[in-house]
PDB file of C-alpha atoms in Angstrom:
ATOM      1  CA  MET C   1      -6.175 -23.692 -20.617  1.00  0.00           C
ATOM      2  CA  GLY C   2      -8.536 -20.728 -20.377  1.00  0.00           C
ATOM      3  CA  SER C   3      -7.900 -17.607 -18.381  1.00  0.00           C
ATOM      4  CA  VAL C   4      -8.846 -17.413 -14.747  1.00  0.00           C
ATOM      5  CA  ALA C   5     -12.261 -15.811 -14.251  1.00  0.00           C
ATOM      6  CA  VAL C   6     -12.521 -13.080 -11.639  1.00  0.00           C
ATOM      7  CA  THR C   7     -15.423 -14.362  -9.633  1.00  0.00           C
ATOM      8  CA  PRO C   8     -16.593 -14.221  -5.961  1.00  0.00           C
ATOM      9  CA  VAL C   9     -15.183 -17.766  -5.567  1.00  0.00           C
ATOM     10  CA  LEU C  10     -11.622 -16.461  -6.529  1.00  0.00           C
ATOM     11  CA  GLY C  11     -12.024 -13.610  -4.042  1.00  0.00           C
ATOM     12  CA  GLY C  12     -13.192 -15.997  -1.305  1.00  0.00           C
ATOM     13  CA  VAL C  13     -10.156 -18.245  -1.916  1.00  0.00           C
ATOM     14  CA  ILE C  14      -7.743 -15.332  -1.681  1.00  0.00           C
ATOM     15  CA  GLY C  15      -9.381 -14.095   1.430  1.00  0.00           C
ATOM     16  CA  PHE C  16      -9.265 -17.539   3.007  1.00  0.00           C
ATOM     17  CA  LEU C  17      -5.508 -18.075   2.297  1.00  0.00           C
ATOM     18  CA  LEU C  18      -4.672 -14.618   3.619  1.00  0.00           C
ATOM     19  CA  VAL C  19      -6.556 -15.301   6.905  1.00  0.00           C
ATOM     20  CA  ALA C  20      -4.835 -18.722   7.071  1.00  0.00           C
ATOM     21  CA  ALA C  21      -1.448 -17.090   6.680  1.00  0.00           C
ATOM     22  CA  GLY C  22      -2.187 -14.439   9.366  1.00  0.00           C
ATOM     23  CA  ALA C  23      -3.560 -17.103  11.743  1.00  0.00           C
ATOM     24  CA  VAL C  24      -0.468 -19.354  11.285  1.00  0.00           C
ATOM     25  CA  GLY C  25       1.875 -16.501  11.863  1.00  0.00           C
ATOM     26  CA  TRP C  26      -0.025 -15.384  14.969  1.00  0.00           C
ATOM     27  CA  LEU C  27      -0.449 -18.862  16.581  1.00  0.00           C
ATOM     28  CA  GLY C  28       3.280 -19.550  15.714  1.00  0.00           C
ATOM     29  CA  GLY C  29       4.292 -16.476  17.375  1.00  0.00           C
ATOM     30  CA  PHE C  30       6.448 -15.266  14.613  1.00  0.00           C
ATOM     31  CA  ALA C  31       4.148 -12.696  12.852  1.00  0.00           C
ATOM     32  CA  ARG C  32       1.460 -10.301  13.980  1.00  0.00           C
ATOM     33  CA  TRP C  33      -1.772 -11.275  12.304  1.00  0.00           C
ATOM     34  CA  TRP C  34      -2.639  -7.653  11.473  1.00  0.00           C
ATOM     35  CA  SER C  35       0.576  -7.217   9.586  1.00  0.00           C
ATOM     36  CA  VAL C  36      -0.084 -10.172   7.436  1.00  0.00           C
ATOM     37  CA  LEU C  37      -3.618  -9.045   6.705  1.00  0.00           C
ATOM     38  CA  GLY C  38      -2.486  -5.424   6.205  1.00  0.00           C
ATOM     39  CA  ALA C  39       0.107  -6.696   3.700  1.00  0.00           C
ATOM     40  CA  GLY C  40      -2.539  -8.653   1.716  1.00  0.00           C
ATOM     41  CA  VAL C  41      -4.992  -5.738   1.687  1.00  0.00           C
ATOM     42  CA  ARG C  42      -2.293  -3.316   0.760  1.00  0.00           C
ATOM     43  CA  GLY C  43      -1.250  -5.665  -2.204  1.00  0.00           C
ATOM     44  CA  ALA C  44      -4.850  -5.916  -3.289  1.00  0.00           C
ATOM     45  CA  VAL C  45      -5.419  -2.187  -3.381  1.00  0.00           C
ATOM     46  CA  GLN C  46      -2.053  -1.582  -5.098  1.00  0.00           C
ATOM     47  CA  LEU C  47      -2.728  -4.278  -7.717  1.00  0.00           C
ATOM     48  CA  ALA C  48      -6.158  -2.853  -8.413  1.00  0.00           C
ATOM     49  CA  VAL C  49      -4.729   0.627  -8.844  1.00  0.00           C
ATOM     50  CA  VAL C  50      -1.917  -0.495 -11.072  1.00  0.00           C
ATOM     51  CA  SER C  51      -4.224  -2.583 -13.138  1.00  0.00           C
ATOM     52  CA  LEU C  52      -6.406   0.474 -13.867  1.00  0.00           C
ATOM     53  CA  VAL C  53      -3.383   2.689 -14.597  1.00  0.00           C
ATOM     54  CA  ILE C  54      -1.865   0.095 -16.904  1.00  0.00           C
ATOM     55  CA  ALA C  55      -5.100  -0.418 -18.777  1.00  0.00           C
ATOM     56  CA  TYR C  56      -4.984   3.329 -19.424  1.00  0.00           C
ATOM     57  CA  VAL C  57      -1.262   4.002 -20.064  1.00  0.00           C
ATOM     58  CA  VAL C  58      -0.795   1.271 -22.610  1.00  0.00           C
ATOM     59  CA  ARG C  59      -2.920   3.348 -25.062  1.00  0.00           C
ATOM     60  CA  SER C  60      -0.198   5.886 -25.357  1.00  0.00           C
ATOM     61  CA  SER C  61       3.593   5.369 -26.008  1.00  0.00           C
ATOM     62  CA  TRP C  62       4.434   8.503 -23.960  1.00  0.00           C
ATOM     63  CA  LEU C  63       2.439   7.349 -21.021  1.00  0.00           C
ATOM     64  CA  VAL C  64       4.243   3.953 -21.131  1.00  0.00           C
ATOM     65  CA  GLY C  65       7.447   5.986 -20.914  1.00  0.00           C
ATOM     66  CA  VAL C  66       6.368   7.928 -17.975  1.00  0.00           C
ATOM     67  CA  PHE C  67       5.070   4.701 -16.112  1.00  0.00           C
ATOM     68  CA  VAL C  68       8.533   3.092 -16.755  1.00  0.00           C
ATOM     69  CA  VAL C  69      10.362   6.106 -15.361  1.00  0.00           C
ATOM     70  CA  VAL C  70       8.130   6.075 -12.205  1.00  0.00           C
ATOM     71  CA  MET C  71       8.985   2.301 -11.934  1.00  0.00           C
ATOM     72  CA  PHE C  72      12.632   3.016 -12.224  1.00  0.00           C
ATOM     73  CA  ALA C  73      12.422   5.957  -9.677  1.00  0.00           C
ATOM     74  CA  VAL C  74      10.798   3.788  -7.009  1.00  0.00           C
ATOM     75  CA  ALA C  75      13.261   1.023  -7.707  1.00  0.00           C
ATOM     76  CA  VAL C  76      16.176   3.454  -7.132  1.00  0.00           C
ATOM     77  CA  ARG C  77      14.738   4.766  -3.975  1.00  0.00           C
ATOM     78  CA  THR C  78      13.917   1.283  -2.650  1.00  0.00           C
ATOM     79  CA  ALA C  79      17.285  -0.206  -3.527  1.00  0.00           C
ATOM     80  CA  GLY C  80      19.272   2.793  -2.367  1.00  0.00           C
ATOM     81  CA  ARG C  81      17.510   2.919   1.137  1.00  0.00           C
ATOM     82  CA  ARG C  82      18.016  -0.797   1.647  1.00  0.00           C
ATOM     83  CA  ILE C  83      21.826  -0.204   1.206  1.00  0.00           C
ATOM     84  CA  THR C  84      22.542   2.932   3.073  1.00  0.00           C
ATOM     85  CA  GLY C  85      20.969   5.627   5.148  1.00  0.00           C
ATOM     86  CA  ASP C  86      23.256   8.444   3.926  1.00  0.00           C
ATOM     87  CA  ARG C  87      22.749  10.680   0.972  1.00  0.00           C
ATOM     88  CA  THR C  88      24.684   8.472  -1.429  1.00  0.00           C
ATOM     89  CA  TRP C  89      21.568   6.172  -1.764  1.00  0.00           C
ATOM     90  CA  TRP C  90      20.762   7.811  -5.175  1.00  0.00           C
ATOM     91  CA  TRP C  91      23.872   6.139  -6.735  1.00  0.00           C
ATOM     92  CA  ALA C  92      21.811   2.821  -6.724  1.00  0.00           C
ATOM     93  CA  GLY C  93      20.252   4.309  -9.951  1.00  0.00           C
ATOM     94  CA  VAL C  94      23.478   3.752 -11.873  1.00  0.00           C
ATOM     95  CA  PRO C  95      23.634  -0.091 -11.632  1.00  0.00           C
ATOM     96  CA  ILE C  96      19.841  -0.359 -12.166  1.00  0.00           C
ATOM     97  CA  ALA C  97      19.944   1.883 -15.321  1.00  0.00           C
ATOM     98  CA  ALA C  98      23.157   0.136 -16.497  1.00  0.00           C
ATOM     99  CA  GLY C  99      21.514  -3.296 -16.286  1.00  0.00           C
ATOM    100  CA  VAL C 100      18.087  -2.640 -17.681  1.00  0.00           C
ATOM    101  CA  ALA C 101      18.715  -0.032 -20.416  1.00  0.00           C
ATOM    102  CA  PRO C 102      20.912  -2.173 -22.749  1.00  0.00           C
ATOM    103  CA  VAL C 103      18.745  -5.279 -22.239  1.00  0.00           C
ATOM    104  CA  ALA C 104      15.575  -3.437 -22.904  1.00  0.00           C
ATOM    105  CA  ALA C 105      17.114  -1.775 -25.931  1.00  0.00           C
ATOM    106  CA  VAL C 106      18.076  -5.187 -27.427  1.00  0.00           C
ATOM    107  CA  LEU C 107      14.467  -6.430 -26.944  1.00  0.00           C
ATOM    108  CA  VAL C 108      13.074  -3.334 -28.655  1.00  0.00           C
ATOM    109  CA  VAL C 109      15.537  -3.092 -31.568  1.00  0.00           C
ATOM    110  CA  SER C 110      15.445  -6.776 -32.267  1.00  0.00           C
ATOM    111  CA  ARG C 111      11.714  -7.011 -32.156  1.00  0.00           C
ATOM    112  CA  ALA C 112      11.971 -10.185 -30.261  1.00  0.00           C
ATOM    113  CA  VAL C 113       8.833  -9.296 -28.469  1.00  0.00           C
ATOM    114  CA  PRO C 114       5.896  -7.112 -29.726  1.00  0.00           C
ATOM    115  CA  VAL C 115       6.766  -3.486 -29.125  1.00  0.00           C
ATOM    116  CA  THR C 116       3.575  -2.508 -27.493  1.00  0.00           C
ATOM    117  CA  GLY C 117       2.755  -1.012 -24.044  1.00  0.00           C
ATOM    118  CA  LEU C 118       0.885  -4.080 -22.882  1.00  0.00           C
ATOM    119  CA  VAL C 119       4.056  -6.132 -23.462  1.00  0.00           C
ATOM    120  CA  LEU C 120       6.898  -3.746 -22.557  1.00  0.00           C
ATOM    121  CA  VAL C 121       5.391  -2.473 -19.190  1.00  0.00           C
ATOM    122  CA  PRO C 122       5.383  -5.880 -17.541  1.00  0.00           C
ATOM    123  CA  LEU C 123       8.599  -7.094 -19.201  1.00  0.00           C
ATOM    124  CA  VAL C 124      10.577  -3.947 -18.410  1.00  0.00           C
ATOM    125  CA  GLY C 125       9.103  -4.023 -14.890  1.00  0.00           C
ATOM    126  CA  GLN C 126      10.476  -7.458 -14.323  1.00  0.00           C
ATOM    127  CA  LEU C 127      13.925  -6.313 -15.469  1.00  0.00           C
ATOM    128  CA  ILE C 128      13.701  -3.288 -13.127  1.00  0.00           C
ATOM    129  CA  GLY C 129      12.784  -5.579 -10.402  1.00  0.00           C
ATOM    130  CA  GLY C 130      15.616  -7.892 -10.955  1.00  0.00           C
ATOM    131  CA  ALA C 131      18.082  -5.014 -11.131  1.00  0.00           C
ATOM    132  CA  LEU C 132      16.686  -3.683  -7.841  1.00  0.00           C
ATOM    133  CA  THR C 133      17.079  -7.089  -6.059  1.00  0.00           C
ATOM    134  CA  ALA C 134      20.663  -7.503  -7.437  1.00  0.00           C
ATOM    135  CA  THR C 135      21.711  -3.966  -6.666  1.00  0.00           C
ATOM    136  CA  ALA C 136      20.315  -4.078  -3.043  1.00  0.00           C
ATOM    137  CA  LEU C 137      21.868  -7.468  -2.316  1.00  0.00           C
ATOM    138  CA  ALA C 138      25.274  -6.509  -3.825  1.00  0.00           C
ATOM    139  CA  GLY C 139      25.299  -3.078  -2.166  1.00  0.00           C
ATOM    140  CA  ARG C 140      24.530  -4.341   1.279  1.00  0.00           C
ATOM    141  CA  ARG C 141      26.882  -7.367   0.970  1.00  0.00           C
ATOM    142  CA  LEU C 142      29.846  -5.401  -0.319  1.00  0.00           C
ATOM    143  CA  LEU C 143      29.466  -2.483   2.354  1.00  0.00           C
ATOM    144  CA  ASP C 144      29.085  -5.114   5.031  1.00  0.00           C
ATOM    145  CA  GLU C 145      32.200  -6.865   3.824  1.00  0.00           C
ATOM    146  CA  LEU C 146      34.191  -3.647   3.798  1.00  0.00           C
ATOM    147  CA  GLU C 147      32.996  -2.796   7.349  1.00  0.00           C
ATOM    148  CA  GLN C 148      33.807  -6.193   8.719  1.00  0.00           C
ATOM    149  CA  ARG C 149      37.165  -6.400   7.060  1.00  0.00           C
ATOM    150  CA  ARG C 150      38.185  -2.770   7.628  1.00  0.00           C
ATOM    151  CA  GLY C 151      41.640  -3.857   8.916  1.00  0.00           C
ATOM    152  CA  GLU C 152      42.331  -5.682   5.638  1.00  0.00           C
ATOM    153  CA  VAL C 153      41.353  -2.614   3.571  1.00  0.00           C
ATOM    154  CA  GLU C 154      43.783  -0.471   5.699  1.00  0.00           C
ATOM    155  CA  ALA C 155      46.468  -3.053   5.284  1.00  0.00           C
ATOM    156  CA  ALA C 156      46.104  -2.956   1.515  1.00  0.00           C
ATOM    157  CA  LEU C 157      46.240   0.815   1.571  1.00  0.00           C
ATOM    158  CA  SER C 158      49.494   0.681   3.679  1.00  0.00           C
ATOM    159  CA  LEU C 159      50.959  -1.586   0.878  1.00  0.00           C
ATOM    160  CA  GLY C 160      50.437   1.176  -1.598  1.00  0.00           C
ATOM    161  CA  LEU C 161      47.160   0.203  -3.236  1.00  0.00           C
ATOM    162  CA  SER C 162      44.824   3.007  -4.184  1.00  0.00           C
ATOM    163  CA  ASP C 163      41.468   3.437  -2.331  1.00  0.00           C
ATOM    164  CA  ARG C 164      39.710   1.827  -5.286  1.00  0.00           C
ATOM    165  CA  ASP C 165      42.055  -1.117  -5.590  1.00  0.00           C
ATOM    166  CA  ALA C 166      42.091  -1.720  -1.826  1.00  0.00           C
ATOM    167  CA  ARG C 167      38.287  -1.923  -1.773  1.00  0.00           C
ATOM    168  CA  LEU C 168      38.164  -4.033  -4.781  1.00  0.00           C
ATOM    169  CA  GLU C 169      40.583  -6.573  -3.310  1.00  0.00           C
ATOM    170  CA  ILE C 170      38.342  -7.102  -0.439  1.00  0.00           C
ATOM    171  CA  ALA C 171      34.897  -6.650  -1.868  1.00  0.00           C
ATOM    172  CA  ARG C 172      35.156  -8.538  -5.290  1.00  0.00           C
ATOM    173  CA  PRO C 173      35.017 -12.057  -3.939  1.00  0.00           C
ATOM    174  CA  SER C 174      31.719 -11.399  -2.253  1.00  0.00           C
ATOM    175  CA  ALA C 175      30.028  -9.693  -5.282  1.00  0.00           C
ATOM    176  CA  GLY C 176      29.037 -12.947  -6.868  1.00  0.00           C
ATOM    177  CA  THR C 177      26.701 -13.875  -3.998  1.00  0.00           C
ATOM    178  CA  ALA C 178      24.175 -11.340  -5.236  1.00  0.00           C
ATOM    179  CA  LEU C 179      23.751 -13.328  -8.477  1.00  0.00           C
ATOM    180  CA  VAL C 180      22.982 -16.582  -6.722  1.00  0.00           C
ATOM    181  CA  PRO C 181      19.198 -16.108  -6.548  1.00  0.00           C
ATOM    182  CA  ALA C 182      18.974 -15.515 -10.320  1.00  0.00           C
ATOM    183  CA  LEU C 183      21.267 -18.416 -11.155  1.00  0.00           C
ATOM    184  CA  ASP C 184      19.202 -20.836  -8.815  1.00  0.00           C
ATOM    185  CA  GLN C 185      16.053 -19.603 -10.456  1.00  0.00           C
ATOM    186  CA  THR C 186      17.275 -20.184 -13.908  1.00  0.00           C
ATOM    187  CA  ARG C 187      18.865 -23.558 -13.022  1.00  0.00           C
ATOM    188  CA  THR C 188      15.681 -24.975 -11.417  1.00  0.00           C
ATOM    189  CA  VAL C 189      13.054 -23.480 -13.757  1.00  0.00           C
ATOM    190  CA  GLY C 190      10.633 -26.199 -14.906  1.00  0.00           C
ATOM    191  CA  MET C 191      12.014 -28.679 -12.338  1.00  0.00           C
ATOM    192  CA  VAL C 192      11.357 -26.913  -9.054  1.00  0.00           C
ATOM    193  CA  THR C 193       9.361 -23.903  -9.895  1.00  0.00           C
ATOM    194  CA  LEU C 194       7.132 -22.594 -12.766  1.00  0.00           C
ATOM    195  CA  PRO C 195       7.791 -18.793 -12.792  1.00  0.00           C
ATOM    196  CA  GLY C 196       5.070 -16.081 -13.198  1.00  0.00           C
ATOM    197  CA  ALA C 197       5.580 -15.409 -16.914  1.00  0.00           C
ATOM    198  CA  PHE C 198       5.195 -19.090 -17.883  1.00  0.00           C
ATOM    199  CA  VAL C 199       2.131 -19.678 -15.690  1.00  0.00           C
ATOM    200  CA  GLY C 200       0.554 -16.361 -16.739  1.00  0.00           C
ATOM    201  CA  MET C 201       0.839 -17.122 -20.442  1.00  0.00           C
ATOM    202  CA  LEU C 202      -0.564 -20.637 -19.951  1.00  0.00           C
ATOM    203  CA  LEU C 203      -3.541 -19.111 -18.055  1.00  0.00           C
ATOM    204  CA  GLY C 204      -3.776 -16.545 -20.881  1.00  0.00           C
ATOM    205  CA  GLY C 205      -4.230 -19.423 -23.414  1.00  0.00           C
ATOM    206  CA  ALA C 206      -0.731 -19.533 -24.883  1.00  0.00           C
ATOM    207  CA  SER C 207       0.837 -22.929 -25.835  1.00  0.00           C
ATOM    208  CA  PRO C 208       3.357 -24.579 -23.411  1.00  0.00           C
ATOM    209  CA  VAL C 209       6.123 -23.902 -26.124  1.00  0.00           C
ATOM    210  CA  GLN C 210       5.238 -20.188 -26.355  1.00  0.00           C
ATOM    211  CA  ALA C 211       5.090 -19.902 -22.564  1.00  0.00           C
ATOM    212  CA  GLY C 212       8.469 -21.609 -22.157  1.00  0.00           C
ATOM    213  CA  ALA C 213      10.143 -19.311 -24.790  1.00  0.00           C
ATOM    214  CA  VAL C 214       8.870 -16.225 -23.182  1.00  0.00           C
ATOM    215  CA  GLN C 215       9.959 -17.415 -19.734  1.00  0.00           C
ATOM    216  CA  LEU C 216      13.354 -18.276 -21.031  1.00  0.00           C
ATOM    217  CA  LEU C 217      13.706 -14.876 -22.513  1.00  0.00           C
ATOM    218  CA  VAL C 218      12.676 -13.319 -19.223  1.00  0.00           C
ATOM    219  CA  LEU C 219      15.201 -15.422 -17.132  1.00  0.00           C
ATOM    220  CA  VAL C 220      18.200 -14.975 -19.464  1.00  0.00           C
ATOM    221  CA  GLY C 221      17.262 -11.242 -19.618  1.00  0.00           C
ATOM    222  CA  LEU C 222      17.334 -11.044 -15.881  1.00  0.00           C
ATOM    223  CA  LEU C 223      20.686 -12.804 -15.703  1.00  0.00           C
ATOM    224  CA  ALA C 224      22.157 -10.206 -18.064  1.00  0.00           C
ATOM    225  CA  VAL C 225      20.535  -7.340 -16.242  1.00  0.00           C
ATOM    226  CA  GLU C 226      21.728  -8.550 -12.736  1.00  0.00           C
ATOM    227  CA  ALA C 227      25.197  -9.403 -13.890  1.00  0.00           C
ATOM    228  CA  VAL C 228      25.724  -5.773 -15.218  1.00  0.00           C
ATOM    229  CA  ALA C 229      24.139  -4.302 -12.164  1.00  0.00           C
ATOM    230  CA  ILE C 230      26.319  -6.211  -9.800  1.00  0.00           C
ATOM    231  CA  ALA C 231      29.456  -5.164 -11.789  1.00  0.00           C
ATOM    232  CA  ALA C 232      28.297  -1.579 -11.596  1.00  0.00           C
ATOM    233  CA  VAL C 233      27.656  -1.784  -7.858  1.00  0.00           C
ATOM    234  CA  LEU C 234      31.133  -3.187  -7.234  1.00  0.00           C
ATOM    235  CA  GLU C 235      32.727  -0.361  -9.138  1.00  0.00           C
ATOM    236  CA  ILE C 236      30.841   2.477  -7.472  1.00  0.00           C
ATOM    237  CA  VAL C 237      31.354   0.965  -3.992  1.00  0.00           C
ATOM    238  CA  ALA C 238      35.062   0.551  -4.767  1.00  0.00           C
ATOM    239  CA  ARG C 239      35.212   4.253  -5.917  1.00  0.00           C
ATOM    240  CA  GLY C 240      33.584   5.347  -2.704  1.00  0.00           C
ATOM    241  CA  ARG C 241      30.464   6.749  -4.337  1.00  0.00           C
ATOM    242  CA  LEU C 242      28.053   4.469  -2.505  1.00  0.00           C
ATOM    243  CA  THR C 243      28.903   4.448   1.126  1.00  0.00           C
ATOM    244  CA  ARG C 244      27.737   4.289   4.732  1.00  0.00           C
ATOM    245  CA  PRO C 245      28.775   6.708   7.480  1.00  0.00           C
ATOM    246  CA  GLY C 246      31.991   5.301   9.062  1.00  0.00           C
ATOM    247  CA  PRO C 247      35.822   5.116   8.874  1.00  0.00           C
ATOM    248  CA  LEU C 248      35.762   3.920   5.300  1.00  0.00           C
ATOM    249  CA  SER C 249      33.496   6.680   3.962  1.00  0.00           C
ATOM    250  CA  PRO C 250      35.323   9.324   1.839  1.00  0.00           C
ATOM    251  CA  ALA C 251      33.808  11.945   4.173  1.00  0.00           C
ATOM    252  CA  ALA C 252      35.313  10.468   7.138  1.00  0.00           C
TER     253      ALA C 252
END
């Protein structure tokens, strides 16, 4: 299959679908039409800018590194602010880095994929995105659990457990829920959904076998990244590094 041509027809279809989404949300009373249209326009502008930036930075290895650092910084800020409003939000960088760095290193050292900017930027971007999602989900879930079960944490402390162990005792059983989206995506790939890497390679002219192999690499890489990120979030929450203002905060 050939690549998709960027034509006025494609632009018209995108515009029609965006207007339809806004109209349905407005008529259904569950979304403001201007919010939907605004999101679509913003996405179009951002993709246009990013496309131009990527076309430029892939020519230089150091620019690729700068672009990856920018993606990482945005992910840390986004994940941290989704978890907490206090100044500990920057600890979200630890699980994201802990998950992405070793997986990206394995891909580069093994030469499993071409070590070029055009390949590494989108691939590492997907890994950072997965780590962001897992970190945000795990951080919010664990802190919510500790707040809701504050009495159990205090009871564990009264039994002689350390702060870390008391938090782990309550938070650990909930940590696995953050991995569920990645597990479901991997279990249902090809049967329920055809993810972006697979479809993108097919549209780019790759064979189904090549597209499937790359998609499997992405999915398994995301599982590894997110598992490590969740484990790191659990540890930093248990140690009181990532907190929310309240009775369980070390500052309280």
